Amino acid sequence: MSDITTGTAGFVVGGETYQTWYKVVGNLKSGIRPLVTLHGGPGVPHHYLSTQDVLYKINSIPVVFYDQLGCGASTHLPEKGKDFWTEELFMDELDNLLTHLGIADDFDLLGHSWGGMLGAAYASKRHPAGLKRLVLLDTPASMALWDASCAILLEGLPKDTQEILKKHQEAGTLEDPEYKAAVALFYQRHVCRTNPWPNDVLKSFAGLEEDPTVYNIMAGPNEFYIIGTLKTWSVIDSLHTITQPTLIVNSRYDEAQDICVTPLFENIPKAKWVQMGESSHMPFHEEPERYFKVVSQFLTANYSSTM
C-alpha cells in the first residue's frame, strides 16, 4: 500500500523525552475522520491489529497505528518500575500523539483488549472533545470481571491441564515447559483460534517475549493469571459519562465473555453490542468479513443525538 507514512512523536515524561512510533495508512488531510487504534497487552506491539487498514481500503478512513511506550518500535524502558507504568502515562501518550498528528479535534478510537480499557478510561475520564466514536473490542469493564471470565474458560480445559496450571502457579514455576504448554492450549482456544496463527499475531507475541516489562508489571505472566498493577482496575463507575456512540464487540470463545462487557453496554448511554459467533479474542483475524462489515457500518453511519 503506497499511502503509508511512519514517524515518531517526542513524548516528555518527567523531564525525559521518549519516542512514540506511529504509522498512518491514508491521508490525515483527506477530510475523512481518522481512526486511531490502541493495541492490547499492555506491551503487545501493534502488528496483530494491522489488518484494520482494511477500513482504509474500503472506506478511505485514515487509520493510525502506534506502539505504546515500552514496546515495539517505541522507546523501551526495562528499568522502569510499577510507579512509571500507569493508565495516566498511556492517556498522556495518546494525547501527545493526537496533538503531534494534528487530529486532536476530530478522531475516532478503536481499542482492543487493554487498548479498549485504555480507550474507555480515556473517553470517560479525559472527555476529549475531538473524539466522535469509540470502538471497544474484546474489552473488560473491570479486571475482576476479566478474572471471573477467565475462570469460567479455565474450567473448560481438560482436568489435567487445569491441574498443571494450578500446580505451577502455586509453586511459582511459571517458566516450566509444562506450564507454558498448558498456557498455549488456553491461547489456542481463547486468544486466536486460527491455525496456524497469522504472521502479524506471531510478530506481536514475539515482540512481547522480547520485552515483557510492561505486560509483566501491569498484567502478569499471562492472560489469565493477573497479578500486576491492573488487578484492581475498573472503569465501571465512570462509563456513564461517555457521550460518544460506542460499538462493543466480543465473541463466543472470547477471554472477554459476556460478564466482562455487559457493564459497558448497560452504562454507556449510546452503546451498541455485537457478538461474533465463531471467534475468540481476535475476531478481525477469525471472522474478518463479518467483523469489518460491522465496524465499517458503525464508523460510517449517521447517528442522531439519541442513538
mmCIF file of C-alpha atoms in Angstrom:
data_model
loop_
_atom_site.group_PDB
_atom_site.id
_atom_site.type_symbol
_atom_site.label_atom_id
_atom_site.label_comp_id
_atom_site.label_asym_id
_atom_site.label_seq_id
_atom_site.Cartn_x
_atom_site.Cartn_y
_atom_site.Cartn_z
ATOM 1 C CA MET A 1 0.000 0.000 0.000
ATOM 2 C CA SER A 2 1.514 3.323 -1.068
ATOM 3 C CA ASP A 3 -0.408 5.660 1.236
ATOM 4 C CA ILE A 4 1.689 4.866 4.311
ATOM 5 C CA THR A 5 3.733 7.252 6.419
ATOM 6 C CA THR A 6 5.703 6.421 9.552
ATOM 7 C CA GLY A 7 7.379 8.585 12.144
ATOM 8 C CA THR A 8 7.923 9.222 15.826
ATOM 9 C CA ALA A 9 6.403 11.687 18.252
ATOM 10 C CA GLY A 10 8.566 13.006 21.062
ATOM 11 C CA PHE A 11 6.895 12.339 24.416
ATOM 12 C CA VAL A 12 8.207 14.109 27.522
ATOM 13 C CA VAL A 13 7.832 12.329 30.861
ATOM 14 C CA GLY A 14 9.488 13.686 33.995
ATOM 15 C CA GLY A 15 11.891 15.831 32.004
ATOM 16 C CA GLU A 16 12.985 12.933 29.776
ATOM 17 C CA THR A 17 11.978 12.709 26.115
ATOM 18 C CA TYR A 18 10.921 9.338 24.749
ATOM 19 C CA GLN A 19 9.685 8.383 21.280
ATOM 20 C CA THR A 20 6.293 7.017 20.284
ATOM 21 C CA TRP A 21 6.490 5.253 16.908
ATOM 22 C CA TYR A 22 3.448 5.525 14.649
ATOM 23 C CA LYS A 23 2.201 4.538 11.213
ATOM 24 C CA VAL A 24 -0.559 6.269 9.264
ATOM 25 C CA VAL A 25 -2.354 4.414 6.481
ATOM 26 C CA GLY A 26 -4.102 7.053 4.369
ATOM 27 C CA ASN A 27 -4.089 10.842 4.308
ATOM 28 C CA LEU A 28 -4.856 12.701 7.533
ATOM 29 C CA LYS A 29 -5.691 15.792 5.457
ATOM 30 C CA SER A 30 -8.262 13.998 3.286
ATOM 31 C CA GLY A 31 -11.208 15.426 5.213
ATOM 32 C CA ILE A 32 -12.258 11.950 6.374
ATOM 33 C CA ARG A 33 -12.140 11.482 10.130
ATOM 34 C CA PRO A 34 -9.200 9.222 11.077
ATOM 35 C CA LEU A 35 -9.368 6.116 13.244
ATOM 36 C CA VAL A 36 -6.704 5.767 15.942
ATOM 37 C CA THR A 37 -6.044 2.195 17.093
ATOM 38 C CA LEU A 38 -4.991 1.193 20.603
ATOM 39 C CA HIS A 39 -3.261 -2.173 20.853
ATOM 40 C CA GLY A 40 -3.583 -4.587 23.726
ATOM 41 C CA GLY A 41 -1.257 -6.082 26.279
ATOM 42 C CA PRO A 42 -0.227 -3.772 27.765
ATOM 43 C CA GLY A 43 3.019 -4.158 25.873
ATOM 44 C CA VAL A 44 1.870 -6.215 22.858
ATOM 45 C CA PRO A 45 3.028 -4.267 19.761
ATOM 46 C CA HIS A 46 0.553 -3.103 17.137
ATOM 47 C CA HIS A 47 1.304 -5.680 14.405
ATOM 48 C CA TYR A 48 -1.617 -8.005 15.173
ATOM 49 C CA LEU A 49 -4.009 -5.077 14.612
ATOM 50 C CA SER A 50 -2.533 -4.236 11.199
ATOM 51 C CA THR A 51 -5.494 -5.645 9.288
ATOM 52 C CA GLN A 52 -7.538 -2.653 10.466
ATOM 53 C CA ASP A 53 -6.108 -0.985 7.348
ATOM 54 C CA VAL A 54 -8.974 -2.748 5.560
ATOM 55 C CA LEU A 55 -11.103 0.163 6.806
ATOM 56 C CA TYR A 56 -8.969 2.475 4.680
ATOM 57 C CA LYS A 57 -9.185 0.194 1.664
ATOM 58 C CA ILE A 58 -12.982 0.002 1.717
ATOM 59 C CA ASN A 59 -13.957 3.415 3.162
ATOM 60 C CA SER A 60 -10.855 5.622 2.713
ATOM 61 C CA ILE A 61 -10.757 6.079 6.505
ATOM 62 C CA PRO A 62 -7.188 7.015 7.509
ATOM 63 C CA VAL A 63 -6.002 4.539 10.153
ATOM 64 C CA VAL A 64 -3.350 5.371 12.744
ATOM 65 C CA PHE A 65 -1.331 2.610 14.381
ATOM 66 C CA TYR A 66 1.242 3.157 17.110
ATOM 67 C CA ASP A 67 3.339 1.217 19.557
ATOM 68 C CA GLN A 68 2.690 2.355 23.090
ATOM 69 C CA LEU A 69 5.731 3.304 25.125
ATOM 70 C CA GLY A 70 7.701 0.271 26.277
ATOM 71 C CA CYS A 71 7.116 -1.966 23.253
ATOM 72 C CA GLY A 72 7.582 -2.391 19.524
ATOM 73 C CA ALA A 73 9.433 0.425 17.765
ATOM 74 C CA SER A 74 8.781 2.963 20.551
ATOM 75 C CA THR A 75 11.228 3.666 23.379
ATOM 76 C CA HIS A 76 11.826 0.662 25.640
ATOM 77 C CA LEU A 77 12.365 1.293 29.326
ATOM 78 C CA PRO A 78 13.022 -2.065 31.006
ATOM 79 C CA GLU A 79 14.486 -0.319 34.039
ATOM 80 C CA LYS A 80 11.217 1.422 34.922
ATOM 81 C CA GLY A 81 9.008 0.029 37.690
ATOM 82 C CA LYS A 82 5.323 -0.043 38.536
ATOM 83 C CA ASP A 83 5.181 3.623 39.575
ATOM 84 C CA PHE A 84 6.063 4.600 35.989
ATOM 85 C CA TRP A 85 3.728 2.298 34.057
ATOM 86 C CA THR A 86 0.267 3.703 34.739
ATOM 87 C CA GLU A 87 -3.017 4.300 32.939
ATOM 88 C CA GLU A 88 -2.299 8.040 33.198
ATOM 89 C CA LEU A 89 1.010 7.610 31.356
ATOM 90 C CA PHE A 90 -0.690 5.955 28.399
ATOM 91 C CA MET A 91 -3.511 8.509 28.307
ATOM 92 C CA ASP A 92 -0.875 11.277 28.275
ATOM 93 C CA GLU A 93 0.928 9.478 25.451
ATOM 94 C CA LEU A 94 -2.294 9.282 23.446
ATOM 95 C CA ASP A 95 -2.966 12.996 23.981
ATOM 96 C CA ASN A 96 0.574 13.758 22.864
ATOM 97 C CA LEU A 97 0.280 11.665 19.697
ATOM 98 C CA LEU A 98 -3.080 13.198 18.710
ATOM 99 C CA THR A 99 -1.586 16.667 19.074
ATOM 100 C CA HIS A 100 1.550 15.688 17.159
ATOM 101 C CA LEU A 101 -0.532 14.367 14.254
ATOM 102 C CA GLY A 102 -2.838 17.393 14.309
ATOM 103 C CA ILE A 103 -6.023 15.327 14.732
ATOM 104 C CA ALA A 104 -6.952 16.035 18.362
ATOM 105 C CA ASP A 105 -10.053 17.973 17.291
ATOM 106 C CA ASP A 106 -11.611 15.184 15.179
ATOM 107 C CA PHE A 107 -10.894 11.454 15.506
ATOM 108 C CA ASP A 108 -12.364 8.050 16.294
ATOM 109 C CA LEU A 109 -10.795 5.488 18.654
ATOM 110 C CA LEU A 110 -10.639 1.705 18.344
ATOM 111 C CA GLY A 111 -9.197 -0.139 21.311
ATOM 112 C CA HIS A 112 -8.625 -3.870 21.614
ATOM 113 C CA SER A 113 -8.420 -5.674 24.967
ATOM 114 C CA TRP A 114 -6.119 -3.489 27.119
ATOM 115 C CA GLY A 115 -6.417 -0.913 24.328
ATOM 116 C CA GLY A 116 -10.168 -0.920 24.877
ATOM 117 C CA MET A 117 -9.635 -0.468 28.605
ATOM 118 C CA LEU A 118 -7.399 2.495 27.810
ATOM 119 C CA GLY A 119 -9.920 3.867 25.324
ATOM 120 C CA ALA A 120 -12.836 3.585 27.778
ATOM 121 C CA ALA A 121 -10.799 5.243 30.522
ATOM 122 C CA TYR A 122 -9.665 7.995 28.164
ATOM 123 C CA ALA A 123 -13.203 8.721 26.962
ATOM 124 C CA SER A 124 -14.742 8.649 30.452
ATOM 125 C CA LYS A 125 -12.016 10.463 32.385
ATOM 126 C CA ARG A 126 -10.440 12.885 29.908
ATOM 127 C CA HIS A 127 -13.638 13.651 27.936
ATOM 128 C CA PRO A 128 -11.769 14.588 24.752
ATOM 129 C CA ALA A 129 -13.894 16.992 22.707
ATOM 130 C CA GLY A 130 -12.458 15.711 19.433
ATOM 131 C CA LEU A 131 -13.442 12.082 19.987
ATOM 132 C CA LYS A 132 -16.500 11.290 17.866
ATOM 133 C CA ARG A 133 -16.895 7.476 18.015
ATOM 134 C CA LEU A 134 -15.483 4.731 20.191
ATOM 135 C CA VAL A 135 -14.970 1.048 19.371
ATOM 136 C CA LEU A 136 -14.262 -1.324 22.271
ATOM 137 C CA LEU A 137 -13.121 -4.753 21.091
ATOM 138 C CA ASP A 138 -12.922 -7.733 23.455
ATOM 139 C CA THR A 139 -12.685 -5.314 26.368
ATOM 140 C CA PRO A 140 -13.460 -5.906 30.054
ATOM 141 C CA ALA A 141 -15.180 -3.259 32.165
ATOM 142 C CA SER A 142 -13.033 -4.365 35.106
ATOM 143 C CA MET A 143 -10.226 -6.806 35.783
ATOM 144 C CA ALA A 144 -12.297 -8.522 38.465
ATOM 145 C CA LEU A 145 -14.786 -9.412 35.725
ATOM 146 C CA TRP A 146 -11.922 -10.492 33.439
ATOM 147 C CA ASP A 147 -10.699 -12.833 36.186
ATOM 148 C CA ALA A 148 -14.191 -14.260 36.568
ATOM 149 C CA SER A 149 -14.483 -14.695 32.807
ATOM 150 C CA CYS A 150 -11.169 -16.493 32.513
ATOM 151 C CA ALA A 151 -12.067 -18.712 35.475
ATOM 152 C CA ILE A 152 -15.103 -19.926 33.535
ATOM 153 C CA LEU A 153 -12.957 -20.665 30.483
ATOM 154 C CA LEU A 154 -10.265 -22.408 32.518
ATOM 155 C CA GLU A 155 -12.907 -24.804 33.842
ATOM 156 C CA GLY A 156 -13.478 -25.853 30.233
ATOM 157 C CA LEU A 157 -9.896 -27.056 29.830
ATOM 158 C CA PRO A 158 -9.006 -30.717 30.368
ATOM 159 C CA LYS A 159 -8.687 -31.564 34.069
ATOM 160 C CA ASP A 160 -5.008 -32.455 33.760
ATOM 161 C CA THR A 161 -4.315 -29.073 32.127
ATOM 162 C CA GLN A 162 -6.114 -27.291 34.952
ATOM 163 C CA GLU A 163 -4.038 -29.199 37.491
ATOM 164 C CA ILE A 164 -0.792 -28.334 35.689
ATOM 165 C CA LEU A 165 -1.679 -24.634 35.706
ATOM 166 C CA LYS A 166 -2.605 -24.661 39.385
ATOM 167 C CA LYS A 167 0.491 -26.637 40.372
ATOM 168 C CA HIS A 168 2.960 -24.302 38.697
ATOM 169 C CA GLN A 169 1.197 -21.109 39.761
ATOM 170 C CA GLU A 170 1.292 -22.240 43.387
ATOM 171 C CA ALA A 171 4.960 -23.246 43.060
ATOM 172 C CA GLY A 172 5.942 -20.127 41.120
ATOM 173 C CA THR A 173 7.477 -22.280 38.358
ATOM 174 C CA LEU A 174 5.940 -20.293 35.521
ATOM 175 C CA GLU A 175 8.858 -20.846 33.137
ATOM 176 C CA ASP A 176 8.434 -24.620 33.229
ATOM 177 C CA PRO A 177 7.768 -26.000 29.712
ATOM 178 C CA GLU A 178 4.828 -27.992 31.077
ATOM 179 C CA TYR A 179 3.191 -24.796 32.330
ATOM 180 C CA LYS A 180 3.884 -22.949 29.086
ATOM 181 C CA ALA A 181 2.308 -25.766 27.070
ATOM 182 C CA ALA A 182 -0.829 -25.554 29.194
ATOM 183 C CA VAL A 183 -0.954 -21.769 28.699
ATOM 184 C CA ALA A 184 -0.587 -22.305 24.944
ATOM 185 C CA LEU A 185 -3.661 -24.553 24.929
ATOM 186 C CA PHE A 186 -5.719 -21.793 26.555
ATOM 187 C CA TYR A 187 -4.416 -19.291 23.996
ATOM 188 C CA GLN A 188 -5.306 -21.580 21.084
ATOM 189 C CA ARG A 189 -8.877 -21.774 22.343
ATOM 190 C CA HIS A 190 -9.470 -18.263 23.652
ATOM 191 C CA VAL A 191 -6.927 -15.791 22.199
ATOM 192 C CA CYS A 192 -6.870 -16.698 18.499
ATOM 193 C CA ARG A 193 -8.461 -19.810 17.054
ATOM 194 C CA THR A 194 -6.906 -19.662 13.589
ATOM 195 C CA ASN A 195 -4.428 -22.455 12.920
ATOM 196 C CA PRO A 196 -1.704 -21.507 12.368
ATOM 197 C CA TRP A 197 -1.725 -18.023 13.898
ATOM 198 C CA PRO A 198 -1.374 -15.186 11.351
ATOM 199 C CA ASN A 199 2.133 -13.809 10.932
ATOM 200 C CA ASP A 200 1.104 -10.427 12.342
ATOM 201 C CA VAL A 201 -0.090 -12.111 15.536
ATOM 202 C CA LEU A 202 3.137 -14.100 15.834
ATOM 203 C CA LYS A 203 5.130 -10.893 15.303
ATOM 204 C CA SER A 204 3.283 -9.121 18.130
ATOM 205 C CA PHE A 205 3.796 -12.004 20.549
ATOM 206 C CA ALA A 206 7.465 -12.191 19.579
ATOM 207 C CA GLY A 207 7.724 -8.516 20.463
ATOM 208 C CA LEU A 208 6.101 -9.190 23.825
ATOM 209 C CA GLU A 209 8.527 -12.020 24.522
ATOM 210 C CA GLU A 210 11.467 -9.799 23.586
ATOM 211 C CA ASP A 211 10.498 -7.180 26.183
ATOM 212 C CA PRO A 212 7.721 -8.220 28.599
ATOM 213 C CA THR A 213 8.422 -5.371 31.049
ATOM 214 C CA VAL A 214 5.112 -3.521 30.721
ATOM 215 C CA TYR A 215 2.999 -6.670 30.429
ATOM 216 C CA ASN A 216 4.578 -8.340 33.451
ATOM 217 C CA ILE A 217 4.261 -5.251 35.649
ATOM 218 C CA MET A 218 0.721 -4.242 34.697
ATOM 219 C CA ALA A 219 -0.893 -7.593 33.845
ATOM 220 C CA GLY A 220 1.167 -10.597 34.891
ATOM 221 C CA PRO A 221 2.798 -13.681 33.360
ATOM 222 C CA ASN A 222 -0.107 -14.480 31.006
ATOM 223 C CA GLU A 223 -3.666 -13.601 30.006
ATOM 224 C CA PHE A 224 -5.492 -15.383 32.821
ATOM 225 C CA TYR A 225 -3.125 -15.058 35.803
ATOM 226 C CA ILE A 226 -3.475 -11.342 36.525
ATOM 227 C CA ILE A 227 -1.193 -10.344 39.390
ATOM 228 C CA GLY A 228 0.042 -6.967 38.133
ATOM 229 C CA THR A 229 -0.937 -3.383 38.888
ATOM 230 C CA LEU A 230 -4.115 -3.631 36.788
ATOM 231 C CA LYS A 231 -5.555 -6.338 39.054
ATOM 232 C CA THR A 232 -7.953 -3.888 40.744
ATOM 233 C CA TRP A 233 -8.609 -1.783 37.628
ATOM 234 C CA SER A 234 -12.196 -0.804 36.826
ATOM 235 C CA VAL A 235 -13.861 1.800 34.646
ATOM 236 C CA ILE A 236 -17.438 0.921 35.566
ATOM 237 C CA ASP A 237 -18.079 3.959 37.769
ATOM 238 C CA SER A 238 -17.231 6.458 35.004
ATOM 239 C CA LEU A 239 -18.772 4.739 31.958
ATOM 240 C CA HIS A 240 -21.980 6.758 32.215
ATOM 241 C CA THR A 241 -20.016 9.891 31.285
ATOM 242 C CA ILE A 242 -19.069 8.592 27.812
ATOM 243 C CA THR A 243 -21.131 10.658 25.387
ATOM 244 C CA GLN A 244 -19.878 9.215 22.096
ATOM 245 C CA PRO A 245 -21.666 6.490 20.128
ATOM 246 C CA THR A 246 -19.832 3.328 21.182
ATOM 247 C CA LEU A 247 -19.578 -0.055 19.488
ATOM 248 C CA ILE A 248 -18.854 -3.011 21.789
ATOM 249 C CA VAL A 249 -17.674 -6.290 20.259
ATOM 250 C CA ASN A 250 -16.963 -9.594 21.954
ATOM 251 C CA SER A 251 -17.054 -13.200 20.801
ATOM 252 C CA ARG A 252 -18.338 -16.637 21.699
ATOM 253 C CA TYR A 253 -14.958 -18.050 22.764
ATOM 254 C CA ASP A 254 -13.514 -14.717 23.905
ATOM 255 C CA GLU A 255 -11.491 -14.198 27.048
ATOM 256 C CA ALA A 256 -13.845 -11.249 27.445
ATOM 257 C CA GLN A 257 -17.028 -13.255 28.000
ATOM 258 C CA ASP A 258 -20.392 -11.509 28.321
ATOM 259 C CA ILE A 259 -19.952 -10.848 32.036
ATOM 260 C CA CYS A 260 -16.925 -8.690 31.137
ATOM 261 C CA VAL A 261 -18.665 -6.463 28.643
ATOM 262 C CA THR A 262 -22.223 -6.253 29.985
ATOM 263 C CA PRO A 263 -21.406 -3.208 32.191
ATOM 264 C CA LEU A 264 -20.068 -1.412 29.112
ATOM 265 C CA PHE A 265 -23.378 -1.918 27.335
ATOM 266 C CA GLU A 266 -25.517 -1.129 30.377
ATOM 267 C CA ASN A 267 -23.685 2.046 31.434
ATOM 268 C CA ILE A 268 -22.543 3.761 28.232
ATOM 269 C CA PRO A 269 -25.573 5.778 27.095
ATOM 270 C CA LYS A 270 -25.132 5.347 23.320
ATOM 271 C CA ALA A 271 -23.850 1.778 23.120
ATOM 272 C CA LYS A 272 -24.337 -0.943 20.523
ATOM 273 C CA TRP A 273 -23.205 -4.503 21.312
ATOM 274 C CA VAL A 274 -22.344 -7.064 18.625
ATOM 275 C CA GLN A 275 -21.311 -10.625 19.401
ATOM 276 C CA MET A 276 -19.217 -12.682 16.977
ATOM 277 C CA GLY A 277 -20.284 -16.320 16.805
ATOM 278 C CA GLU A 278 -17.127 -18.131 15.702
ATOM 279 C CA SER A 279 -14.286 -16.062 17.186
ATOM 280 C CA SER A 280 -12.306 -15.775 20.389
ATOM 281 C CA HIS A 281 -10.225 -12.695 21.250
ATOM 282 C CA MET A 282 -9.284 -11.587 17.717
ATOM 283 C CA PRO A 283 -12.406 -11.516 15.514
ATOM 284 C CA PHE A 284 -10.614 -9.373 12.932
ATOM 285 C CA HIS A 285 -8.491 -12.457 12.170
ATOM 286 C CA GLU A 286 -11.068 -15.149 12.907
ATOM 287 C CA GLU A 287 -14.190 -13.707 11.230
ATOM 288 C CA PRO A 288 -12.785 -10.833 9.177
ATOM 289 C CA GLU A 289 -15.636 -10.494 6.690
ATOM 290 C CA ARG A 290 -18.336 -10.022 9.331
ATOM 291 C CA TYR A 291 -16.059 -8.056 11.645
ATOM 292 C CA PHE A 292 -15.100 -5.438 9.066
ATOM 293 C CA LYS A 293 -18.690 -5.118 7.886
ATOM 294 C CA VAL A 294 -19.851 -4.389 11.443
ATOM 295 C CA VAL A 295 -17.077 -1.896 12.242
ATOM 296 C CA SER A 296 -17.288 -0.214 8.851
ATOM 297 C CA GLN A 297 -21.035 0.332 9.178
ATOM 298 C CA PHE A 298 -20.607 1.784 12.656
ATOM 299 C CA LEU A 299 -17.886 4.219 11.662
ATOM 300 C CA THR A 300 -19.688 5.474 8.567
ATOM 301 C CA ALA A 301 -23.297 5.553 9.813
ATOM 302 C CA ASN A 302 -25.126 8.804 10.506
ATOM 303 C CA TYR A 303 -26.086 8.809 14.166
ATOM 304 C CA SER A 304 -28.579 11.131 15.747
ATOM 305 C CA SER A 305 -28.077 12.503 19.227
ATOM 306 C CA THR A 306 -30.396 9.777 20.510
ATOM 307 C CA MET A 307 -28.628 6.664 19.162
#
